[in-house]
Short mmCIF file of C-alpha atoms in Angstrom, two decimals:
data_model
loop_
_atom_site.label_atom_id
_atom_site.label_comp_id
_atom_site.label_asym_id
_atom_site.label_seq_id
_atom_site.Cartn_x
_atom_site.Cartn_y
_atom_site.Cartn_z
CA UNK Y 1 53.80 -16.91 91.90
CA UNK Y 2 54.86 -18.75 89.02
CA UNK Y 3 56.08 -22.77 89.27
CA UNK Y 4 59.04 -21.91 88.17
CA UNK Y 5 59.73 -18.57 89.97
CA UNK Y 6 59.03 -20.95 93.16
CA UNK Y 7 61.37 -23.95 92.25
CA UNK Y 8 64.02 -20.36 91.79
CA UNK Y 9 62.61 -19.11 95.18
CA UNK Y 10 63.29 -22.44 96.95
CA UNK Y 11 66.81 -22.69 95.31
CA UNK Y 12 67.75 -19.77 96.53
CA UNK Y 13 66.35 -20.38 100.12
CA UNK Y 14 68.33 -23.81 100.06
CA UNK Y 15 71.83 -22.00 98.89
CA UNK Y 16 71.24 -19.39 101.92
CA UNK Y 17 70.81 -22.10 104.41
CA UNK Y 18 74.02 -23.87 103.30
CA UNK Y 19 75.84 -20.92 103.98
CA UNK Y 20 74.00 -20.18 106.84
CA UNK Y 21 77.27 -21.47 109.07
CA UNK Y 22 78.63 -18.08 107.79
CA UNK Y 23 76.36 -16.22 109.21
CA UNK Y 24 76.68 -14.53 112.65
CA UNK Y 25 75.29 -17.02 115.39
CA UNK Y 26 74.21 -14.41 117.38
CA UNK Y 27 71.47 -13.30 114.28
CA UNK Y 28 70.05 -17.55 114.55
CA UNK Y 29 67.66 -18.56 117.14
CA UNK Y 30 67.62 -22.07 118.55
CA UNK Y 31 64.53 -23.27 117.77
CA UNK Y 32 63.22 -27.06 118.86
CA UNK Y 33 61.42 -28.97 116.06
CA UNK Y 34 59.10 -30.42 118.34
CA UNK Y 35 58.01 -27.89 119.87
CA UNK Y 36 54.89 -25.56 118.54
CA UNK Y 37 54.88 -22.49 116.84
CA UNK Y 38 55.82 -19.38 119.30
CA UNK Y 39 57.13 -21.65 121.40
CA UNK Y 40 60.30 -20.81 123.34
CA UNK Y 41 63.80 -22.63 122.76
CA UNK Y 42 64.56 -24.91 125.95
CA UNK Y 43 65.47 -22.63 129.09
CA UNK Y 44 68.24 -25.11 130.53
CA UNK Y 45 68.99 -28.62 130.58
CA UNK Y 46 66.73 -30.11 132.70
CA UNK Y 47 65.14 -33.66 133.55
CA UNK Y 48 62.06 -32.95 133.34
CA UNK Y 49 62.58 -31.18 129.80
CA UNK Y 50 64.19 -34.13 128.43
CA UNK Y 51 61.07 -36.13 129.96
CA UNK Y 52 58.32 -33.69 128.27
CA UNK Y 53 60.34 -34.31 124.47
CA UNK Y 54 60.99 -37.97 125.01
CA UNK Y 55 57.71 -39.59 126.67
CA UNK Y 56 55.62 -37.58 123.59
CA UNK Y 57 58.01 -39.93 120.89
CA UNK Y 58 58.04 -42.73 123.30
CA UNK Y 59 54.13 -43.43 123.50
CA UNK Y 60 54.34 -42.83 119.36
CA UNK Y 61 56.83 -45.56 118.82
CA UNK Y 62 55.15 -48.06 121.02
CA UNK Y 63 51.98 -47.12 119.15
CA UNK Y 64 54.16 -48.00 115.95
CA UNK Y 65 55.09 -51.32 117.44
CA UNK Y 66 51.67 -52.45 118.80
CA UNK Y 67 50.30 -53.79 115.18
CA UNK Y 68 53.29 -56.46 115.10
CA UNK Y 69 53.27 -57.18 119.06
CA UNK Y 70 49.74 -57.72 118.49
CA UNK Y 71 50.02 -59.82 115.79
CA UNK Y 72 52.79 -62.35 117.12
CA UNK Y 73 50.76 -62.44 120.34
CA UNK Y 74 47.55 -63.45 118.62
CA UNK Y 75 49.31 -66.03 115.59
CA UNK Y 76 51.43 -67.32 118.87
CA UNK Y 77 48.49 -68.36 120.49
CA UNK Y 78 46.63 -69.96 117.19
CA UNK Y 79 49.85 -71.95 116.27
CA UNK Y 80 53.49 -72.53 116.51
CA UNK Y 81 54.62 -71.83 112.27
CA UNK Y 82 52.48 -69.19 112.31
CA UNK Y 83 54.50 -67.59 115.40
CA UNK Y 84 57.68 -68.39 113.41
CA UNK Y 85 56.18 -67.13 110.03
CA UNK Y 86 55.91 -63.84 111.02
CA UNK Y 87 59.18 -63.28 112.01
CA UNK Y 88 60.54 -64.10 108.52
CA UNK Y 89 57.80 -62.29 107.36
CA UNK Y 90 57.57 -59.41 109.75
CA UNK Y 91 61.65 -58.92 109.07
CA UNK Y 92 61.56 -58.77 105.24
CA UNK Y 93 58.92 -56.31 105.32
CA UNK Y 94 60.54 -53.86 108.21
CA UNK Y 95 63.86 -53.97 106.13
CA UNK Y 96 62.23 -53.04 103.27
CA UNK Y 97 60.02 -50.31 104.38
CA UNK Y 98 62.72 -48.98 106.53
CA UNK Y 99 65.47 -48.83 104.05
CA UNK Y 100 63.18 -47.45 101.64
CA UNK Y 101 61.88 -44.59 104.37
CA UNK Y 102 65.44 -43.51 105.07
CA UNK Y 103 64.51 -39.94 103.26
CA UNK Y 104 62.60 -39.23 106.22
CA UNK Y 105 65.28 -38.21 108.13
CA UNK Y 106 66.17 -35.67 105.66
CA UNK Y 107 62.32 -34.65 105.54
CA UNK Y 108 62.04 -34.00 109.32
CA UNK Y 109 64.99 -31.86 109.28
CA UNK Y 110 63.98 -29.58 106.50
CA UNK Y 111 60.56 -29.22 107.38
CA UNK Y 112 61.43 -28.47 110.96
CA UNK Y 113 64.00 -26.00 110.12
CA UNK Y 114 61.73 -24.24 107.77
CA UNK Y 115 58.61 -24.17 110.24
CA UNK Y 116 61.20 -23.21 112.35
CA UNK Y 117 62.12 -20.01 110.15
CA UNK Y 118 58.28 -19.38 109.78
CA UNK Y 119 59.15 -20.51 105.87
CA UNK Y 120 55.45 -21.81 105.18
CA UNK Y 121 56.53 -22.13 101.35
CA UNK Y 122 59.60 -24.09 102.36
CA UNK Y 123 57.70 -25.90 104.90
CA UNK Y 124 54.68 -27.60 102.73
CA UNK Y 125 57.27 -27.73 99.59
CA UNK Y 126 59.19 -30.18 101.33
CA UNK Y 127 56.07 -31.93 102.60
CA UNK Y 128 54.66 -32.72 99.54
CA UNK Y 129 57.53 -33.66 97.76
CA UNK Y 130 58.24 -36.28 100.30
CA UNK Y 131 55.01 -37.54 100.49
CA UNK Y 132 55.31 -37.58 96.48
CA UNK Y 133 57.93 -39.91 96.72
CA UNK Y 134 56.94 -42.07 99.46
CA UNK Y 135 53.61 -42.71 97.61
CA UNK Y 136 55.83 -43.76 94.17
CA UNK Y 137 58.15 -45.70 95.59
CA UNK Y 138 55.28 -47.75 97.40
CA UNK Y 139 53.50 -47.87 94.20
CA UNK Y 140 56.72 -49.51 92.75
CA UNK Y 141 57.40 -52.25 95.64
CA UNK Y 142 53.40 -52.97 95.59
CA UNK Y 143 53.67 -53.57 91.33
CA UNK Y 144 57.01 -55.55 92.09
CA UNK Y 145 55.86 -57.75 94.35
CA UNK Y 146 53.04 -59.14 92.00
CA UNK Y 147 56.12 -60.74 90.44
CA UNK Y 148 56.58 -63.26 93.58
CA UNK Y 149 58.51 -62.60 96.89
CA UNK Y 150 60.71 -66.37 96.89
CA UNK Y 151 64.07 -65.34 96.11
CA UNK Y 152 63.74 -63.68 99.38
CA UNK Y 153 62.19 -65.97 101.19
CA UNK Y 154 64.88 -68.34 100.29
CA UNK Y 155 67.13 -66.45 102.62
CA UNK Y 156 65.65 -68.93 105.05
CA UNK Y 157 66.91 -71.76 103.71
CA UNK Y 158 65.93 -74.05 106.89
CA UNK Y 159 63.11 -72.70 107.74
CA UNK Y 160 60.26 -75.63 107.36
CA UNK Y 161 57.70 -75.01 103.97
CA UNK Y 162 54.94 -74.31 106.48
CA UNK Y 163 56.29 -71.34 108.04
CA UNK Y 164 57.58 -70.24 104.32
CA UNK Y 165 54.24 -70.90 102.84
CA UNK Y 166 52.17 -68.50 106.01
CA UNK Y 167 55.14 -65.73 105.53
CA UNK Y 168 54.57 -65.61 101.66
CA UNK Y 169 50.58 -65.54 102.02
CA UNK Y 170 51.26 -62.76 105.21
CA UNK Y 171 53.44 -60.54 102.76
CA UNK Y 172 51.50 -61.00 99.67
CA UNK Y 173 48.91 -59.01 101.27
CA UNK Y 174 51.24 -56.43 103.28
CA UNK Y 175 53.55 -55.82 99.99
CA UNK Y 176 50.37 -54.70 98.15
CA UNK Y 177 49.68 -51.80 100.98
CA UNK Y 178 53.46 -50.31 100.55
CA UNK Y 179 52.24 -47.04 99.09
CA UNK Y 180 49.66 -46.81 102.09
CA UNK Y 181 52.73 -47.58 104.63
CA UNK Y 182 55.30 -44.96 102.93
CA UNK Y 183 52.50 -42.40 103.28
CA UNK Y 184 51.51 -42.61 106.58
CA UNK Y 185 55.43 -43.21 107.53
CA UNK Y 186 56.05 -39.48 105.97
CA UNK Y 187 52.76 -38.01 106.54
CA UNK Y 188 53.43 -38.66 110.46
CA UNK Y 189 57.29 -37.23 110.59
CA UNK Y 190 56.71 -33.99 108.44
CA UNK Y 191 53.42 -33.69 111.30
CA UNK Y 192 55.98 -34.19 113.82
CA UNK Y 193 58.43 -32.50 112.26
CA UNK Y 194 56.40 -28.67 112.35
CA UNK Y 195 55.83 -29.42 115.94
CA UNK Y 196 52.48 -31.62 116.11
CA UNK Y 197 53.15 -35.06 117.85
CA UNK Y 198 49.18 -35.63 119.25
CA UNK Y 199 47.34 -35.51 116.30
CA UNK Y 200 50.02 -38.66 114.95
CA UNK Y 201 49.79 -40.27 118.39
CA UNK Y 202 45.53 -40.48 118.61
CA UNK Y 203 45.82 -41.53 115.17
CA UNK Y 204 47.87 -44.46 115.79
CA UNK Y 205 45.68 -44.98 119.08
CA UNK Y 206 42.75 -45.72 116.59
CA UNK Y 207 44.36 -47.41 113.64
CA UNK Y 208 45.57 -49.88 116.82
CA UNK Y 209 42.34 -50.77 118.31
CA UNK Y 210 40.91 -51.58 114.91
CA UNK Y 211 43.81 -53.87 114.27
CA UNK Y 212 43.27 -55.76 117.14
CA UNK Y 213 39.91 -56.25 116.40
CA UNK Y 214 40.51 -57.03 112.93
CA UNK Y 215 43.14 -59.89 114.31
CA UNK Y 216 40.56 -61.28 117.07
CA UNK Y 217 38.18 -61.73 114.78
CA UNK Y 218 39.86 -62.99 111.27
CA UNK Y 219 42.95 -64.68 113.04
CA UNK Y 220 40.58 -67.07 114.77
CA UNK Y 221 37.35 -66.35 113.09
CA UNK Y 222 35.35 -64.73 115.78
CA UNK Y 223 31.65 -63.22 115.47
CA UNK Y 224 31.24 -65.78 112.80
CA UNK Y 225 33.73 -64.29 110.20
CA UNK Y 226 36.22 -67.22 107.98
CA UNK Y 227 39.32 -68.39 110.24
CA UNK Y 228 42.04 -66.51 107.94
CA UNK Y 229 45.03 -67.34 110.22
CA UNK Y 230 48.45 -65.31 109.47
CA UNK Y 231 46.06 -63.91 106.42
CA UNK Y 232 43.64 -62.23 109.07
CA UNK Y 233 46.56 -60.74 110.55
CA UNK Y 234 47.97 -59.12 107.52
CA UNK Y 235 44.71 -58.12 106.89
CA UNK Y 236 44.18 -56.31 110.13
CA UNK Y 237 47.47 -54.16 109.98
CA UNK Y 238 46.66 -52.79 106.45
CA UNK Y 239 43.59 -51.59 107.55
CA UNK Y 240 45.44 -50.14 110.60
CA UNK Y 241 47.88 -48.88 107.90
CA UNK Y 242 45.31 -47.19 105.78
CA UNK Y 243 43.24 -45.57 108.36
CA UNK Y 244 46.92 -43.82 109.38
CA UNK Y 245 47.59 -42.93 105.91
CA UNK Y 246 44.27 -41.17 104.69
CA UNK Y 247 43.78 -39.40 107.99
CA UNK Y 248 47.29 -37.96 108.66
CA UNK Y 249 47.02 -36.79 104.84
CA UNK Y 250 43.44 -35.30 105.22
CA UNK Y 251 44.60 -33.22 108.33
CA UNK Y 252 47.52 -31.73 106.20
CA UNK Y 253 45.81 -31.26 103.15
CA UNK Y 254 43.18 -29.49 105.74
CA UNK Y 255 46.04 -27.90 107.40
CA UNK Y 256 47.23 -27.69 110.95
CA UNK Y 257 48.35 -24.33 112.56
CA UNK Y 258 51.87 -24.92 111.22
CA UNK Y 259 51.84 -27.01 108.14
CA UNK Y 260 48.94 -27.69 105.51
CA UNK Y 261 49.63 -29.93 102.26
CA UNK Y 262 47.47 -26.97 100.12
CA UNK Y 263 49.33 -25.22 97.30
CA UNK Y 264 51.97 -26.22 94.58
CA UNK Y 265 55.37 -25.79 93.64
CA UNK Y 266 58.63 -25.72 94.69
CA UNK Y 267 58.35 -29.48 95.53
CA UNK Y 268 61.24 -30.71 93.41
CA UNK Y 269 63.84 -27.77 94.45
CA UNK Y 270 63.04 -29.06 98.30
CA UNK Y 271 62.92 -32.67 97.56
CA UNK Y 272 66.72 -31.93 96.06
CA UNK Y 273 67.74 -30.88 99.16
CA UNK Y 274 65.51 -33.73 101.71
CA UNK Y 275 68.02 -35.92 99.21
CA UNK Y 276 71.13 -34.65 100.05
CA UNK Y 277 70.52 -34.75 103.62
CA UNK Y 278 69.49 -38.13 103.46
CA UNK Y 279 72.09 -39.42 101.76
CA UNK Y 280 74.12 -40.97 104.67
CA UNK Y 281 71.16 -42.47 106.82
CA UNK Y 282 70.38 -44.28 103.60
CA UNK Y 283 73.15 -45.74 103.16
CA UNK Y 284 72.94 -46.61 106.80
CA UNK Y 285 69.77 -48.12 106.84
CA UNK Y 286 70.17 -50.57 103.47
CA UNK Y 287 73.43 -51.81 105.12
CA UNK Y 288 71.86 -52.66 108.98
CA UNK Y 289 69.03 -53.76 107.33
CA UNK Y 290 71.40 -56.33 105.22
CA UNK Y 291 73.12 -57.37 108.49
CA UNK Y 292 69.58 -57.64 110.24
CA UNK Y 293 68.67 -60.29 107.42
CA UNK Y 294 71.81 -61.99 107.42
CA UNK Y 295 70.91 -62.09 111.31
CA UNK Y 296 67.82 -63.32 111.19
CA UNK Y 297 68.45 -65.85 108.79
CA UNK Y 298 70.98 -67.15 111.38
CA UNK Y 299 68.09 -67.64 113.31
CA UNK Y 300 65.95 -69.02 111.14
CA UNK Y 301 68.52 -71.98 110.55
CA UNK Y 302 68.42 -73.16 114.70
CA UNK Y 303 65.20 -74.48 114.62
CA UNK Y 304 61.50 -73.32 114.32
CA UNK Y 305 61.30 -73.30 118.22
CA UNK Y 306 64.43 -71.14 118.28
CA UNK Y 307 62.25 -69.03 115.91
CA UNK Y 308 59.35 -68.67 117.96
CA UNK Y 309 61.31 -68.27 120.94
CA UNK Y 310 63.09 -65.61 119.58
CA UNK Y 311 59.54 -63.98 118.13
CA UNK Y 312 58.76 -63.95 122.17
CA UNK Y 313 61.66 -62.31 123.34
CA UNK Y 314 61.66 -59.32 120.71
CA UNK Y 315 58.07 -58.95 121.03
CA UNK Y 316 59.00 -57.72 124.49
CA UNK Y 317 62.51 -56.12 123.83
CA UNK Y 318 60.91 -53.91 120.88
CA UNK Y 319 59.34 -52.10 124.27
CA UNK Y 320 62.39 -51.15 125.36
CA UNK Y 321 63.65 -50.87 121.76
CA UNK Y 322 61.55 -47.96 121.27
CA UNK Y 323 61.46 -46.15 124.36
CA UNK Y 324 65.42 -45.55 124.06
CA UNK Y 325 64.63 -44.75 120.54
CA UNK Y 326 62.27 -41.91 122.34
CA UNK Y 327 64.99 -40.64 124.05
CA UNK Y 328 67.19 -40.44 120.80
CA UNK Y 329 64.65 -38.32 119.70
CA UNK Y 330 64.75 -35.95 122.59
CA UNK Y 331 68.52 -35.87 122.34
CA UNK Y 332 68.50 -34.87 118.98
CA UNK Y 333 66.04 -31.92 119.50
CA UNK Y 334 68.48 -30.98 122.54
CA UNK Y 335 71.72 -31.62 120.66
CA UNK Y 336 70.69 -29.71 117.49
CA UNK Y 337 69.19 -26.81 119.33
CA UNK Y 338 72.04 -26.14 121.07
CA UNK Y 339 74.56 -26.12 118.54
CA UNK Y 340 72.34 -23.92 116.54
CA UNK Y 341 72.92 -21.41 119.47
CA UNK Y 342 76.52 -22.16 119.10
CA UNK Y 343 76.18 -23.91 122.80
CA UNK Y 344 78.69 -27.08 122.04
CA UNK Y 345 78.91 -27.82 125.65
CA UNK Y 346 75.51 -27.11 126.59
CA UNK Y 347 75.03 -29.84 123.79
CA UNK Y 348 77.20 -32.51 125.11
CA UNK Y 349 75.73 -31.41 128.56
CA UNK Y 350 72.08 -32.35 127.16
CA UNK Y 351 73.10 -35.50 125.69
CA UNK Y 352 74.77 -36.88 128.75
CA UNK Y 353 71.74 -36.21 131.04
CA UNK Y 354 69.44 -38.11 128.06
CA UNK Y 355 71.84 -40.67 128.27
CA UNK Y 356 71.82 -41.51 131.59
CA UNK Y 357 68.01 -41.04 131.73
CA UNK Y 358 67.48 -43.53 129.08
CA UNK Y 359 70.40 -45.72 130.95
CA UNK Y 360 68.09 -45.59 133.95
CA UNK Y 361 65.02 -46.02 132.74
CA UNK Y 362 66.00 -48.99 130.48
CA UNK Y 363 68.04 -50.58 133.91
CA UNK Y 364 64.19 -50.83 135.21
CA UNK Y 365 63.44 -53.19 132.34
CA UNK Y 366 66.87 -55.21 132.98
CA UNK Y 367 65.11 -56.02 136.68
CA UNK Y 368 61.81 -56.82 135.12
CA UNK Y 369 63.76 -59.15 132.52
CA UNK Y 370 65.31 -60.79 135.78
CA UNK Y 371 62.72 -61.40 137.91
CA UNK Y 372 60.07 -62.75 135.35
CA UNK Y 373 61.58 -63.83 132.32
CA UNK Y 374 58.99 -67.05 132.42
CA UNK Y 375 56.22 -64.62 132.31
CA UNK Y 376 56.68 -62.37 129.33
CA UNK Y 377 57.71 -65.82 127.08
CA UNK Y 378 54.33 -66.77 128.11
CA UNK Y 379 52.74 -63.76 126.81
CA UNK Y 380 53.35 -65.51 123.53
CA UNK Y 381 53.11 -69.19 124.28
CA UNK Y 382 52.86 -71.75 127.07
CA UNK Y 383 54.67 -74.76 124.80
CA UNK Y 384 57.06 -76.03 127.17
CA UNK Y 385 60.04 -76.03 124.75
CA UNK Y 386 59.75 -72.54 123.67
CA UNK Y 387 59.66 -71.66 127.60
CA UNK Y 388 63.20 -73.58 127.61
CA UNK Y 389 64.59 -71.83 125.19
CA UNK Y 390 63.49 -68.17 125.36
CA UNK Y 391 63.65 -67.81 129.52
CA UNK Y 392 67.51 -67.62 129.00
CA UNK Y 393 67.41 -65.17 126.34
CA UNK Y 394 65.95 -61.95 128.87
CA UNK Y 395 69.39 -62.98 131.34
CA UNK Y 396 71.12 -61.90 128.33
CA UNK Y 397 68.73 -59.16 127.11
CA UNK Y 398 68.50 -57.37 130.91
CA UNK Y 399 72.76 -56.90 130.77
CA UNK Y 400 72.40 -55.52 127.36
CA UNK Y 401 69.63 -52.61 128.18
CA UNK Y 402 71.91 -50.17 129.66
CA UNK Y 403 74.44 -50.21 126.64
CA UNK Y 404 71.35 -50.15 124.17
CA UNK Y 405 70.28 -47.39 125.78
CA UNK Y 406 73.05 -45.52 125.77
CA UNK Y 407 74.12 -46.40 122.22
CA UNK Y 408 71.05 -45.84 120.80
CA UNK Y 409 71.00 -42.13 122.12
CA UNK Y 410 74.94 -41.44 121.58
CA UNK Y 411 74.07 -42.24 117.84
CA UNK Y 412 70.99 -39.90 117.60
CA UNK Y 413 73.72 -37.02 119.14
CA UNK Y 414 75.97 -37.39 116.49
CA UNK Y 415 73.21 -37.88 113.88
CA UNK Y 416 71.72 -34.40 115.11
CA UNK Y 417 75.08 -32.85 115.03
CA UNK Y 418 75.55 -33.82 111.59
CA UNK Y 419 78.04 -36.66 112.05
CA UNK Y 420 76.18 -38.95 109.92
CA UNK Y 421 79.41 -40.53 108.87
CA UNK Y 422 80.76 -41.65 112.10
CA UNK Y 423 77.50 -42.90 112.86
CA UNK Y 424 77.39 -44.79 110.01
CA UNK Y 425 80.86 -46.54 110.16
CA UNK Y 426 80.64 -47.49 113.81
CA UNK Y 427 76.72 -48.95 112.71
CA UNK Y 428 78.59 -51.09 110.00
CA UNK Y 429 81.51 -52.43 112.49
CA UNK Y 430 78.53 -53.03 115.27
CA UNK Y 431 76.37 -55.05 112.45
CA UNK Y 432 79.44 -56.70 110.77
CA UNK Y 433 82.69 -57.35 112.91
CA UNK Y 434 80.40 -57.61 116.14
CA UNK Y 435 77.37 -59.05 115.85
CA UNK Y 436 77.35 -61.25 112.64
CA UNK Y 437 80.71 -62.53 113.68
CA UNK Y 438 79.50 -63.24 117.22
CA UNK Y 439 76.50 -64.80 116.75
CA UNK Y 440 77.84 -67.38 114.22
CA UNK Y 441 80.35 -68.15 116.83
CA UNK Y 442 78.15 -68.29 119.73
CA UNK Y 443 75.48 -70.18 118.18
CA UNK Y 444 76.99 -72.89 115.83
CA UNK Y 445 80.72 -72.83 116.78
CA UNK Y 446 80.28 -73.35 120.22
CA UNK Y 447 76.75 -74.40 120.49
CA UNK Y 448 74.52 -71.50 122.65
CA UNK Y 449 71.56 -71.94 120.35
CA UNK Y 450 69.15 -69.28 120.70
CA UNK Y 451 71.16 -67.81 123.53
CA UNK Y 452 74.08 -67.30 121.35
CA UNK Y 453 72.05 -64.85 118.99
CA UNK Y 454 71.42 -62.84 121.82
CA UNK Y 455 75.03 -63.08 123.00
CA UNK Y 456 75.62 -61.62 119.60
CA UNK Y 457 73.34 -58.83 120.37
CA UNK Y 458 74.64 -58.00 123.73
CA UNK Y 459 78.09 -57.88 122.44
CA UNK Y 460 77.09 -55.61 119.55
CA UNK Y 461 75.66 -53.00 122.24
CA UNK Y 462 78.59 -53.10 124.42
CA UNK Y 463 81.14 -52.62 121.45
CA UNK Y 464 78.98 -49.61 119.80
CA UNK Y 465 78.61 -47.75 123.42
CA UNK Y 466 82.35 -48.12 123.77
CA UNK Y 467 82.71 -46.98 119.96
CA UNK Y 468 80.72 -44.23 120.22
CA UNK Y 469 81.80 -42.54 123.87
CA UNK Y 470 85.45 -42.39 122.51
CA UNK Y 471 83.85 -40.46 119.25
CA UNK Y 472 81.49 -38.57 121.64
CA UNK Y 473 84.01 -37.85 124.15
CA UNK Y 474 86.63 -36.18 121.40
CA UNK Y 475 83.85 -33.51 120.63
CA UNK Y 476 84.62 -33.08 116.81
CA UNK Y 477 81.00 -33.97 116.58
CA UNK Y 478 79.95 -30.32 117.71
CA UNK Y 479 82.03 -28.24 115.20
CA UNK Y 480 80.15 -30.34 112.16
CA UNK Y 481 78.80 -27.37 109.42
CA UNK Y 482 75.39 -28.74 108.42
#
């Protein structure tokens, strides 16, 4: 077929699924976009269904995480700026790539729905057009950096030249690998997306262990290699970065049993529509990730040991971070399922049991928190002061798990329902009015320090949960049209 009878072909394909809400609900099958090919939609809502969708996204997200928790570990241990660095660093960069990823979102959605509608056309269309993209706008940040990275860096205005000087030479390095990143970022959710979370999972396994290597050795220079400090780290994850990128895109361009990279056309008819679906979480993203700078610039302005103390602490809260995140994953599969089958309540039924899962599972960590907070700082460093500081922190941290969790999933339900907007406005109140506001008051108005930034935090979680169970709770959510 033609290029241009495709791009026509997927045009038309995209104008039948907007009207597809006209259709008669009885003709659509619920279909879960994790789940395999011929696989059947989810019997009931169960606990140990939820489970079997969450723990899969759980163990990928930690994966995720593991390159930066391995890194602050390591630099923690082979100085104090270095430990502080990498938070400026490590938050530039995540904003960045995040805000810039945001298509994803709409990239999952349409290539699940069209493996979902056995639509292989659709399916690697919207694959390669989103790769496409991720690879030129990494290409872009990568040429852009080359121009110098300081206007950013003077976010943190306090923040001693040291720690500004290791985060410049740690992003210098990680800037360049963008187009790797945005890759292996897109290449792993369209996998995910047709139904295939292992082969993104092992791959992360591997790209891990050779970034701890990488780290042990050029971080402290091991087995005889140069001592590179932060530099050895940043070196470490790109490799880690690059062996994700290159093998997630050989296996599609090889082809898995539901989605293979092979074939052209098409691509800009689909990418069109991964747009418009995006369009909100964008807008979303670039606005929490301007509240997470403003945030961690707040931070940055206590002290460096407030800075390193803080590293500590969110190098073990991005644990628990991610594993609600897992279950926000599971809810949406639930939540969107369901109201494909025109099942609103069985919906809300779903996304209460995640809830409460996640709620428990994340009150677990809240005891751990508790009962050795000493501990986990010392994961990251032994300095006395930094134990001072960051102990008092996880008090804070284990009341604020529960509300995480639950916010964290009621956000994903109304994200999978379609609701992006109500999402998105109660984001920008919880990054804005609640947390910004807070933490300036907690930490310089009346004097909390560190502890006051995670006051902030906790207050932000507590206000969204409340936000969002009134939205949840008035169930306009489930009659969305998507």
């Amino acid at each position: 077929m033609p290029d241009k009878a495709l791009e026509e072909e997927i045009e038309k394909r995209a104008e039948q699924s907007c009207d597809a809400s006209e259709t008669k609900v009885s003709e659509i099958k619920a279909e879960n976009i994790l789940a395999a090919e011929g696989s059947e939609a989810l019997p009931g809502i169960t606990v140990p269904e939820v489970l079997k969708l969450a723990f899969p996204a759980i163990a990928q997200l930690v994966l995720q995480s593991q390159a930066f928790f391995a890194d602050s570990v390591m630099l923690g241990h082979y100085s104090t700026d270095t430990l502080a660095s990498i938070l400026v660093s490590a938050t530039l960069y995540w904003c960045l790539y995040s805000t810039l990823s945001a298509f994803s979102i709409g990239a999952i959605a349409l290539v699940g729905r069209a493996v979902g509608a056995r639509d292989s056309l659709l399916a690697a269309a919207a694959a390669r057009g989103s790769i496409l993209l991720a690879l030129g706008l990494g290409v872009i940040v990568a040429l852009l950096s080359t121009l110098g990275i300081e206007p950013f860096l003077a976010l943190f205005t306090l923040g001693s030249p040291s720690v500004l000087a290791d985060a410049d030479a740690y992003l210098d390095i990680m800037l360049l690998a963008m187009p790797l990143h945005m890759v292996a970022i897109l290449a792993a959710s369209v996998l995910q997306a047709s139904g295939n979370t292992k082969i993104p999972f092992f791959v992360a396994v591997f790209g891990n262990i050779i970034n701890i290597f990488i780290n042990y050795c050029l971080i402290f220079g091991n087995f005889g290699v140069p001592t590179l400090g932060i530099r050895g780290a940043a070196i470490g994850s790109v490799v880690a970065i690059a062996i994700n990128a290159v093998t997630l895109v050989g296996i599609l361009l090889r082809g898995t049993k539901n989605l293979s990279l092979l074939g052209w056309g098409g691509e800009l008819a689909a990418l069109r529509r991964v747009l418009r679906i995006s369009g909100a979480a964008f807008s979303e993203i670039l606005f929490r990730s301007i509240g997470y700078l403003a945030y961690t610039a707040m931070i940055g302005s206590i002290s460096n040991v407030a800075m390193d103390a803080h590293e500590a602490v969110i190098g073990i809260e991005v644990f628990s971070f991610e594993t609600a995140n897992g279950f926000g994953i599971a809810t949406a599969a639930i939540v969107s399922q369901y109201l494909g089958a025109d099942r609103p309540q069985s919906a809300a039924a779903g996304a209460r049991l995640t809830a409460w899962i996640a709620v428990a599972t994340l009150s677990i960590g809240s005891v751990v928190f508790v009962l050795i907070p000493d501990k986990l700082v010392g994961i990251f460093s032994q300095d006395p002061e930094i134990l001072a500081i960051g102990v008092p922190c996880f008090y804070i941290l284990a009341l604020a798990q529960p509300f995480m969790a639950a916010s964290i999933v009621l956000e994903q339900t109304l994200r999978s329902a379609g609701d992006t907007r109500s999402a998105f406005y109660i984001s920008i109140v919880g990054w804005f009015a609640v947390r910004i506001v807070s933490t300036y008051f907690f930490t310089f108005v009346w004097g909390f320090g560190l502890a006051g930034v995670w006051l902030g935090s906790a207050a932000d979680w507590i206000v969204r949960t409340a936000l969002l169970l009134i939205v949840f709770g008035r169930g306009k959510w489930q009659k969305v049209l998507v």
